[in-house]
Tab-separated table of C-alpha atoms and ligand atoms in Angstrom:
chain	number	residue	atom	x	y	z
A	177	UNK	CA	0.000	0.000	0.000
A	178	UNK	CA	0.971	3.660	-0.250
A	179	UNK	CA	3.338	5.733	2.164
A	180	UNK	CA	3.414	9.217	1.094
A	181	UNK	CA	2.088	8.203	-2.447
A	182	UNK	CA	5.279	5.414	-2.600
A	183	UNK	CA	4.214	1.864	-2.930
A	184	UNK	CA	5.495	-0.714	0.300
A	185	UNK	CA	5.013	-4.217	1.537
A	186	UNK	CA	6.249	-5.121	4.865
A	187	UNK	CA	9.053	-7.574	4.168
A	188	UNK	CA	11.439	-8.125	1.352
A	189	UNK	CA	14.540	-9.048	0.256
A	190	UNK	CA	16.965	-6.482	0.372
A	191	UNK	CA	20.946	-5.687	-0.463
A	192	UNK	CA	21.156	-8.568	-2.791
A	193	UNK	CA	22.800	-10.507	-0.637
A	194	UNK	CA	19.524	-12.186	1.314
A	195	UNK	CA	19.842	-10.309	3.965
A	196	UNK	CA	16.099	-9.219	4.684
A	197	UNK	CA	13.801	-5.772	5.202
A	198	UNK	CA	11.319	-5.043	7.298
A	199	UNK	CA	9.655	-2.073	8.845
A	200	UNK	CA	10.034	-1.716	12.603
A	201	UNK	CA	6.215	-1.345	13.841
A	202	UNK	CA	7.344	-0.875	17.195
A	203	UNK	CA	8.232	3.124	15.723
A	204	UNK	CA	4.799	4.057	14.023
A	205	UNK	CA	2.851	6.176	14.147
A	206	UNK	CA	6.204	8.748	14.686
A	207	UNK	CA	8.895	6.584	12.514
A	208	UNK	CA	8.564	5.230	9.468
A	209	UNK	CA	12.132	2.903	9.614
A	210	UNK	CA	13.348	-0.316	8.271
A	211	UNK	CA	15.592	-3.016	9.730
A	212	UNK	CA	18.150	-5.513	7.984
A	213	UNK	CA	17.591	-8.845	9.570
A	214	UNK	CA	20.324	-10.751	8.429
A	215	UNK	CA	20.201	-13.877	10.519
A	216	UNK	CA	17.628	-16.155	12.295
A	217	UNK	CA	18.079	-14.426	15.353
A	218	UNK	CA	17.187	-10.992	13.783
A	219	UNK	CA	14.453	-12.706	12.491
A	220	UNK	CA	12.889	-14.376	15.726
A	221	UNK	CA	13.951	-10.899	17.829
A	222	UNK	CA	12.049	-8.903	14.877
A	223	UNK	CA	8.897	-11.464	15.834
A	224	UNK	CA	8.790	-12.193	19.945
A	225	UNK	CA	9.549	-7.784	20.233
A	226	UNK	CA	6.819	-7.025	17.672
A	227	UNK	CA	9.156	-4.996	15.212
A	228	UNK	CA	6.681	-7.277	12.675
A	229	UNK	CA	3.317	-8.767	13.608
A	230	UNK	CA	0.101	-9.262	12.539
A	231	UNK	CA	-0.242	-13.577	11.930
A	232	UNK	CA	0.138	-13.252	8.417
A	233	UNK	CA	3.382	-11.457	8.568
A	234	UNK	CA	4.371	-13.389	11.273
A	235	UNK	CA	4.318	-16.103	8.794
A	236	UNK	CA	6.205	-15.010	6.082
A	237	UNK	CA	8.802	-13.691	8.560
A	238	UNK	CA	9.310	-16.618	9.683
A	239	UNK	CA	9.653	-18.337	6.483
A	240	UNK	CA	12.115	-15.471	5.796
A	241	UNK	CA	13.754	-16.477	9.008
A	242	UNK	CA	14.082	-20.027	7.565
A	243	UNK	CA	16.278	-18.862	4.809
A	244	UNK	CA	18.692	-16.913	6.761
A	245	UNK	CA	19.048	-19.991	9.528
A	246	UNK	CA	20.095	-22.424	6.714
A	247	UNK	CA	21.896	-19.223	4.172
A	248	UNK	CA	24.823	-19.744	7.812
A	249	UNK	CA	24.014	-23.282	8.307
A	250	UNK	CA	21.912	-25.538	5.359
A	251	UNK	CA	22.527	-28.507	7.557
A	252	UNK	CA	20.139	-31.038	9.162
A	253	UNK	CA	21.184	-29.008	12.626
A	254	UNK	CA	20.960	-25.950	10.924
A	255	UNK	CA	17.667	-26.690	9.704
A	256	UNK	CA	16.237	-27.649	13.090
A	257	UNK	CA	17.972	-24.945	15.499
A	258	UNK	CA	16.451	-22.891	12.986
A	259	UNK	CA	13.112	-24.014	13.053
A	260	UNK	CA	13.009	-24.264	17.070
A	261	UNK	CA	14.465	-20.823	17.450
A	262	UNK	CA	11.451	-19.497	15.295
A	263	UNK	CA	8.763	-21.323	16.537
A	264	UNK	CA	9.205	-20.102	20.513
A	265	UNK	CA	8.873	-16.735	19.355
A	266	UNK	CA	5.034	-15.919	19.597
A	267	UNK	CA	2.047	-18.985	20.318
A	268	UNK	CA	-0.845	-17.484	19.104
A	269	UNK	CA	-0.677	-16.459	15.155
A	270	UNK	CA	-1.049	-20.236	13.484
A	271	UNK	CA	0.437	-18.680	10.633
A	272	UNK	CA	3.886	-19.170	12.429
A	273	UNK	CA	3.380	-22.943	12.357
A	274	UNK	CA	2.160	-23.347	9.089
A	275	UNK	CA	4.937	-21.566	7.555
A	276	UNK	CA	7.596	-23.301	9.489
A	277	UNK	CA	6.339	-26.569	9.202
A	278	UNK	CA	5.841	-25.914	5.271
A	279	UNK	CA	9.530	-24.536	4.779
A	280	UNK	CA	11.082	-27.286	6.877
A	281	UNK	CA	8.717	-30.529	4.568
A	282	UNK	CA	10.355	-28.712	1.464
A	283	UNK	CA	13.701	-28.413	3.061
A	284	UNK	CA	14.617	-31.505	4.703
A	285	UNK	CA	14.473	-33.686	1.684
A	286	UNK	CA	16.511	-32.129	-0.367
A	287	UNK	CA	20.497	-31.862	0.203
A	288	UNK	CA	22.549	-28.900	1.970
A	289	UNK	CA	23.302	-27.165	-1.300
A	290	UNK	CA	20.540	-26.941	-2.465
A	291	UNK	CA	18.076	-25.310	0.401
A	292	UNK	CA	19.059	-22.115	0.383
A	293	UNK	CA	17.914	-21.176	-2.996
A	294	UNK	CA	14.776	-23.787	-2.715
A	295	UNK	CA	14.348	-21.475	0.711
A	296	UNK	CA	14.080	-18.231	-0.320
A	297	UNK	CA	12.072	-19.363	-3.567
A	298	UNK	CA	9.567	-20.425	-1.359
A	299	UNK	CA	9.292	-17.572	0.908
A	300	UNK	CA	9.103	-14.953	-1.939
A	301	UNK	CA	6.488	-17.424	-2.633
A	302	UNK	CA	4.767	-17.156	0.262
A	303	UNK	CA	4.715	-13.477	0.360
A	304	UNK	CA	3.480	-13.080	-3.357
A	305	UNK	CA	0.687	-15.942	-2.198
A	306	UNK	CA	-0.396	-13.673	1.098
A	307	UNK	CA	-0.589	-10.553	-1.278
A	308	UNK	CA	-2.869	-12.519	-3.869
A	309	UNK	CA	-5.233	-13.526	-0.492
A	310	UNK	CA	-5.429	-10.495	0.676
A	311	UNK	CA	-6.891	-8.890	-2.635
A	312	UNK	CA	-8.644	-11.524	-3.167
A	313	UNK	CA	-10.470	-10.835	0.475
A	314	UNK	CA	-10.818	-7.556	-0.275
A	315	UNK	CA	-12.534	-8.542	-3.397
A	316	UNK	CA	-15.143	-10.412	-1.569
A	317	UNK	CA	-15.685	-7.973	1.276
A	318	UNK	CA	-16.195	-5.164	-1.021
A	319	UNK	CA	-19.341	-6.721	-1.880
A	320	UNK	CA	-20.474	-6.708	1.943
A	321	UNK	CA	-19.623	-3.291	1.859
A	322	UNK	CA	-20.844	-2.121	-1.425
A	323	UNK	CA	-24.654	-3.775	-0.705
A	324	UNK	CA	-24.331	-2.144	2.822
A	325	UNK	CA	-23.905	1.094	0.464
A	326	UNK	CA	-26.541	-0.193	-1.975
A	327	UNK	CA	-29.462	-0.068	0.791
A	328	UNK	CA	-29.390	3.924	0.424
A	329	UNK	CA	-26.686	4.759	3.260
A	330	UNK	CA	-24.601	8.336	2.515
A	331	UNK	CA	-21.545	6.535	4.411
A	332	UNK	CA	-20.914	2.910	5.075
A	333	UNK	CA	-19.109	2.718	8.816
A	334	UNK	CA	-17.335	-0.082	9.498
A	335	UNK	CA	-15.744	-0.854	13.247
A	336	UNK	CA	-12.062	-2.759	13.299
A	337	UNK	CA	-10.372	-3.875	15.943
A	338	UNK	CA	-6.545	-4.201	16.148
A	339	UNK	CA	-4.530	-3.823	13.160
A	340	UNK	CA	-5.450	-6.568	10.382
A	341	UNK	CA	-4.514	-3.583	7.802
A	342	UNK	CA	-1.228	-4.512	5.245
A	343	UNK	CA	1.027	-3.622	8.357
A	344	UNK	CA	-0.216	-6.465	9.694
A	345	UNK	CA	0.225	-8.898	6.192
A	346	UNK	CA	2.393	-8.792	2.879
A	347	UNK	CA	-0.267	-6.343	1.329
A	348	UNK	CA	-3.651	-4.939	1.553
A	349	UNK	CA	-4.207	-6.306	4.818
A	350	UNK	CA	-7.462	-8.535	5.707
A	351	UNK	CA	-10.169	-6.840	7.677
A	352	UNK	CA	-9.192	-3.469	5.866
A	353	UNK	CA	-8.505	-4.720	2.439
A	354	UNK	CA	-12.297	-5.053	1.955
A	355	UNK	CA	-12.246	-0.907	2.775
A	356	UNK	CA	-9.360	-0.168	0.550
A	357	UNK	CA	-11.326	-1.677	-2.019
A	358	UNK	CA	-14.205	0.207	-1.461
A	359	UNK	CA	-12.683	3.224	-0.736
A	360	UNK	CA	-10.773	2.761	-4.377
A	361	UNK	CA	-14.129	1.940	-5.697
A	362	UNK	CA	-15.354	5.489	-4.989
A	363	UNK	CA	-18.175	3.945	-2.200
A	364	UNK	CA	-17.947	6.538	0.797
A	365	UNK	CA	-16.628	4.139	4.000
A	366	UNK	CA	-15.701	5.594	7.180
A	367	UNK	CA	-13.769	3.258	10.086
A	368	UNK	CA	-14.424	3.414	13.379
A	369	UNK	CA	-10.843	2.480	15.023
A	370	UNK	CA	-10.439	0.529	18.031
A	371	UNK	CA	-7.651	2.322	19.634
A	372	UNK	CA	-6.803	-1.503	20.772
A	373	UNK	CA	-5.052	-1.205	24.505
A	374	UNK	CA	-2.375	-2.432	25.580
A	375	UNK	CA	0.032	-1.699	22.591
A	376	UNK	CA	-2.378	0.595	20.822
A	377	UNK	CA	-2.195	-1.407	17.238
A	378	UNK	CA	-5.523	0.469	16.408
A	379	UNK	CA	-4.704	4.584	16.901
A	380	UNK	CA	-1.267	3.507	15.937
A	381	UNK	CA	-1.081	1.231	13.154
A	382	UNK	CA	-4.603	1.108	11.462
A	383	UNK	CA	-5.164	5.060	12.182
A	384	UNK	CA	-1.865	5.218	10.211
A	385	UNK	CA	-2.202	3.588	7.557
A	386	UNK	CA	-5.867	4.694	6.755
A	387	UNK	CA	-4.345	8.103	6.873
A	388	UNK	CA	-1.822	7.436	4.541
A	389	UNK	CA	-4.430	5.562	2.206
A	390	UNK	CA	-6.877	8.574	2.475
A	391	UNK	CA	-9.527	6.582	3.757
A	392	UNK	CA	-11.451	8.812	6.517
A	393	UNK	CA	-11.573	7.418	9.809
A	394	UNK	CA	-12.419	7.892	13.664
A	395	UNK	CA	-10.211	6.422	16.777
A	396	UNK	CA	-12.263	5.833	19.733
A	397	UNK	CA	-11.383	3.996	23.299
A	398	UNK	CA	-12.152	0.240	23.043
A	399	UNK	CA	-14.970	0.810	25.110
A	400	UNK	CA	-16.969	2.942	22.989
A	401	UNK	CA	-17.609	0.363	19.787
A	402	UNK	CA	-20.857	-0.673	22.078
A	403	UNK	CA	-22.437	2.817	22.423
A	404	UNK	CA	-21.707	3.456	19.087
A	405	UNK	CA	-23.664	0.544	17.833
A	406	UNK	CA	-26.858	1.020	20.176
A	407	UNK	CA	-27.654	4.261	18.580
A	408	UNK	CA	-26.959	3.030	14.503
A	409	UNK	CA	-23.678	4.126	13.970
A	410	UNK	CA	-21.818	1.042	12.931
A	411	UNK	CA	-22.798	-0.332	9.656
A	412	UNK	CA	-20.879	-3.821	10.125
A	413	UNK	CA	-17.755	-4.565	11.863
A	414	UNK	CA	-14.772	-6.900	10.456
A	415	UNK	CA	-11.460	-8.100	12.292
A	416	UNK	CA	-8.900	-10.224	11.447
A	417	UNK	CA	-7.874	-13.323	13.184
A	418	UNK	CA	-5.092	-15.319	14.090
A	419	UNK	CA	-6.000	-18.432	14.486
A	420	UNK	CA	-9.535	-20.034	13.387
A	421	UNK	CA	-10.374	-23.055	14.364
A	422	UNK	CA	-11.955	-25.983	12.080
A	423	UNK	CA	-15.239	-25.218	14.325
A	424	UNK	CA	-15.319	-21.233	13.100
A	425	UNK	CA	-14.746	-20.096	16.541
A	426	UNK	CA	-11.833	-17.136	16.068
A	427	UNK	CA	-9.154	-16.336	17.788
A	428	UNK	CA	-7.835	-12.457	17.862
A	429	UNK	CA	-6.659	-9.577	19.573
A	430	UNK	CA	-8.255	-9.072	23.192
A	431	UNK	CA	-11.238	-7.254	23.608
A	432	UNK	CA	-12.497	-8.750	20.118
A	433	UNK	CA	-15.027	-11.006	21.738
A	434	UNK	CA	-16.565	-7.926	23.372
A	435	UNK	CA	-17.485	-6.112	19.888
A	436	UNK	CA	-19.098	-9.777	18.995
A	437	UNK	CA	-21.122	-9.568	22.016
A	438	UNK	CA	-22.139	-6.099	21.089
A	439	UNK	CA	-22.607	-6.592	17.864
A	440	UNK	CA	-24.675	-9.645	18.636
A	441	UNK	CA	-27.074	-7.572	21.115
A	442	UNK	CA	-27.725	-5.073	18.440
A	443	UNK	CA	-28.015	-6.821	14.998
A	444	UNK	CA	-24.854	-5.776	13.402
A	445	UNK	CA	-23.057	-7.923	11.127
A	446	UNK	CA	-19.588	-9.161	12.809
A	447	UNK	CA	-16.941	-10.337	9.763
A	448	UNK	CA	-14.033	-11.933	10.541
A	449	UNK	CA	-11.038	-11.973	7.394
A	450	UNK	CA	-8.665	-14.097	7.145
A	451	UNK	CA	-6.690	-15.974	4.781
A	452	UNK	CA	-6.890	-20.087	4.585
A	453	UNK	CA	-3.035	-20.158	6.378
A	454	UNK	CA	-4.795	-18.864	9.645
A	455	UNK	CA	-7.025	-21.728	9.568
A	456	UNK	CA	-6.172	-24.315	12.071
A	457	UNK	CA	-7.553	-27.255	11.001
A	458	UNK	CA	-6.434	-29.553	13.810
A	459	UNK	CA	-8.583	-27.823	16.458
A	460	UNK	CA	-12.186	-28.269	16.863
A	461	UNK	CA	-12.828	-26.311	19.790
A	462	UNK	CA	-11.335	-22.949	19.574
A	463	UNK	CA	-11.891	-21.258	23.762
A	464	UNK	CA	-10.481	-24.341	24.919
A	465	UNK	CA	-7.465	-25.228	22.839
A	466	UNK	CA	-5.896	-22.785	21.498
A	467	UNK	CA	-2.886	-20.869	23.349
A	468	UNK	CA	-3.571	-17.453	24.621
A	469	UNK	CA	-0.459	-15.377	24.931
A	470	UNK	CA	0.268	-13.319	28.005
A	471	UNK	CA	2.662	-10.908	27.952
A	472	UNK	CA	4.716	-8.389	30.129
A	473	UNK	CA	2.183	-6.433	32.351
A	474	UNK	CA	4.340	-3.469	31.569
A	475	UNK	CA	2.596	-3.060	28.517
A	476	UNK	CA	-0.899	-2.356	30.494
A	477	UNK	CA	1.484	0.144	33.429
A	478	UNK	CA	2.968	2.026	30.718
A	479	UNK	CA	2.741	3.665	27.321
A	480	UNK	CA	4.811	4.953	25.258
A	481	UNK	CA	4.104	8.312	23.241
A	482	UNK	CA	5.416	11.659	21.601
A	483	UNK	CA	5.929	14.556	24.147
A	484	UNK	CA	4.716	17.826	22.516
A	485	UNK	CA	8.423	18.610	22.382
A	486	UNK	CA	8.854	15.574	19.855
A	487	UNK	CA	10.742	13.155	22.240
A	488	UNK	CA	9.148	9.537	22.277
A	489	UNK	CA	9.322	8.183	25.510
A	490	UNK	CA	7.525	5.651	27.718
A	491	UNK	CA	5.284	6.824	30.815
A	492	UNK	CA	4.271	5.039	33.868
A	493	UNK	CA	-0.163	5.301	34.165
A	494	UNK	CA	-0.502	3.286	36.589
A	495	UNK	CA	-0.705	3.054	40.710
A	496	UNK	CA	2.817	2.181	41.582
A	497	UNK	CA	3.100	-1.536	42.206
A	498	UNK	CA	-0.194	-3.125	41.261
A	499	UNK	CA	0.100	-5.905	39.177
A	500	UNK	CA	-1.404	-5.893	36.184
A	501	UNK	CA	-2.262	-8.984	33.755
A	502	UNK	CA	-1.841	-8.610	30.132
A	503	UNK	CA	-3.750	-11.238	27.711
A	504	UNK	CA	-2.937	-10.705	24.230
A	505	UNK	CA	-6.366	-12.834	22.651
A	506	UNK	CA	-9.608	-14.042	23.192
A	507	UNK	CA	-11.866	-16.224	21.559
A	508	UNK	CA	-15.237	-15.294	19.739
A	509	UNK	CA	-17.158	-18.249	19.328
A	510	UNK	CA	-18.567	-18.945	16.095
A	511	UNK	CA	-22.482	-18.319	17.208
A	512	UNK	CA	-21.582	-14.728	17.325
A	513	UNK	CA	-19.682	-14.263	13.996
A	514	UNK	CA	-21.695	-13.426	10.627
A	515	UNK	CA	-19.362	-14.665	8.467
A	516	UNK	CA	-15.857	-15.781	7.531
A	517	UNK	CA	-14.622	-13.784	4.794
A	518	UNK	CA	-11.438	-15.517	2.902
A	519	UNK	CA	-9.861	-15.739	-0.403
A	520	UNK	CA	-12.218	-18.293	-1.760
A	521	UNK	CA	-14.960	-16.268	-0.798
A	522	UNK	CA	-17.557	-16.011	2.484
A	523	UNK	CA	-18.228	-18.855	4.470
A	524	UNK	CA	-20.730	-19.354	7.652
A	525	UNK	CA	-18.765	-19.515	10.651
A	526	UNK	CA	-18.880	-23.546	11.669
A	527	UNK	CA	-17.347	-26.886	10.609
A	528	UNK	CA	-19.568	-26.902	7.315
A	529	UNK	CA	-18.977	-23.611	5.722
A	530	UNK	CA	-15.299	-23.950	6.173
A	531	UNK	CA	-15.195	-27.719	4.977
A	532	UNK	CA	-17.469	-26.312	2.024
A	533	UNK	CA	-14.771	-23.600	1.101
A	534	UNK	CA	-11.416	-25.770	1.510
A	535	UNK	CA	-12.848	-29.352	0.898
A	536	UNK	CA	-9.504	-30.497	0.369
A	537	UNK	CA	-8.211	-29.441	4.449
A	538	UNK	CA	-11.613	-30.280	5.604
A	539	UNK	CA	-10.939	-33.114	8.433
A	540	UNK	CA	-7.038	-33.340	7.556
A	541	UNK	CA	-6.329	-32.819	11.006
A	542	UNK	CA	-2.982	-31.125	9.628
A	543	UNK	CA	-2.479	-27.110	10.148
B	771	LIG	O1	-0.467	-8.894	18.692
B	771	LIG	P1	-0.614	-8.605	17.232
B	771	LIG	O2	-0.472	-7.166	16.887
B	771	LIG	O3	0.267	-9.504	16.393
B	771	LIG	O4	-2.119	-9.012	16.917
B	771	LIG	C1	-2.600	-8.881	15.612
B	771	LIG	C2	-4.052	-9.190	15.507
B	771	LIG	O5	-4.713	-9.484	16.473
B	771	LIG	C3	-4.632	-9.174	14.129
B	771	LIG	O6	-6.001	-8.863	14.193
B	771	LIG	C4	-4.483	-10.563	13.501
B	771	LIG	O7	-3.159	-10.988	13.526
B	771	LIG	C5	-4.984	-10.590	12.124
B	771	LIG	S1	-3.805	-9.850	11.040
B	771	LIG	C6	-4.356	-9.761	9.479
């Protein structure tokens, strides 16, 4: 997507060499910088500190991560320190998994000469694939949003939560590429914009990037997406995910299962997007198996901002000493989610509209 009218992804290969790119999230909104990752522990650093993340770009950055472990070691050990290094880095995202798992079945067959370049075909591969998804769900959600349009409204408002925007993929994103679409398309679509506490990924990331894209939009305190849709003022809502069980039930960024509730309570539509990789298709039951991270309560005590002098620095808002717990996901189950918007098109939210969508997956068992 566009940065001051210049055309980015998130990751790619840079300086010839194989050495890696990616912009450092953890500086927006005030930065716009990129980092070199040049080995696997760049890689897995640039994942567990959040410089990338987002389960799609997870993903391919760990795929990319894959190339660098076996571009300083392509053997068997290289291949599996590599791999294990990666795959402790965050629990949630699926996408890590499947990306991993899928770079080390290509690699481990074939001989030490011959996985680098097999490697980083397959993660340019990846990337290219996640860009194709994305459009493709933007394709299909356009149409939610265009007959949303179509029933005689001046504006179409949508409510996000989180970031599932292109920071958060390759390209185009998956809960917002739907609104890029539309907004391209010349339909008028507003966002309402979780600000998305603890790490702020919605006034942040998504308020950023909609900026940049010229798509109008609102930020509003986590708590306010309820009040907003008792008195008419959200049109539909769509997230992202980053994990979705067989079952539909979705996993994402905390506070989503709220919204659903809302949502539920007063009729609006509640989309989840997500490409097929986010599909775990070896879990039925998505509250009770799938691993919720928790991470450093510091996020929830402090928060980091610019000063009006320009510095960015991190302030304490919190009563000295109280703990504070910090769960990164919840679960929305199924019941309370509209539809499933993917690449192959919109599905109901249970075993049977997913099986009907990926037939071939349905039952595999295998991620
Ligand atoms: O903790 P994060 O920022 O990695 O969480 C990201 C989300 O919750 C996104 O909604 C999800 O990964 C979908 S991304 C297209």
């Amino acid at each position: 997507m566009l940065v001051d009218g210049r055309h980015y992804r998130t990751i790619w290969p840079a300086g010839g060499g194989g050495d890696v790119d990616i912009i450092d999230q953890t500086l927006l909104p005030h930065e716009l910088a990129t980092v070199r990752l040049k080995s696997v522990a760049d890689a897995a650093r640039a994942i567990a500190d959040m410089l990338v993340r987002g389960a799609p770009l997870i993903g391919a950055t760990a795929a990319y991560g894959m190339c660098l472990g076996v571009r300083a070691d392509a053997s068997d050990d290289g291949l599996r320190s590599a791999y294990d290094a990666l795959i402790r880095t965050r629990p949630t995202a699926v996408n890590l998994r499947w990306a991993l798992d899928g770079m080390r079945d290509l690699l481990a067959p074939l001989s030490p000469g011959e996985r680098a370049e097999a490697a980083y075909a397959r993660a340019a591969e990846i990337c290219d694939q996640d860009v194709e998804m994305c459009s493709a769900i933007g394709d299909h959600g356009l149409g939610l949003i265009r007959a949303a349009w179509d029933e005689g409204r001046e504006t179409v408002n949508v409510l996000t939560h989180c970031n599932a925007g292109w920071l958060a993929t390759v390209d185009w994103g998956t809960a917002l590429a739907p609104v890029y679409k539309a907004h391209d398309a010349g339909i008028p679509v507003h966002v309402w914009v979780d600000e998305t506490r603890p790490r702020n990924q919605g006034s942040g990331l998504t308020a950023w990037e909609l900026g940049q894209h010229g798509v109008p939009h609102t930020i509003i305190v986590d708590s306010a997406g309820g009040h907003l849709m008792q008195h008419g003022r959200v049109d539909l809502c769509i997230t992202g995910t980053d994990r979705t069980a067989a079952s539909g039930d979705v996993c994402n960024k905390i506070g989503t299962y709220l919204k659903a509730l809302a949502a539920h309570d007063n009729g609006v539509p509640f989309y989840v997007a997500l490409p097929g990789p986010t599909i775990d298709w070896t879990i039925s039951d998505g509250l009770g198996e799938i691993p919720i991270e928790e991470r450093d309560g510091a996020e929830v005590t402090e928060i980091r901002g610019r000063t009006a002098s320009g510095e960015v620095t991190v302030v304490s808002i919190a009563a000295p000493g109280s703990p504070a717990a910090n769960y990164a996901f919840d679960v929305t189950p199924a019941r309370l989610i509209t539809g499933l918007i993917t690449e192959r098109g919109i599905a109901e939210a249970s075993a049977e509209g997913l099986a009907g969508l990926y037939p071939e997956r349905a039952g595999s068992g295998n991620a």
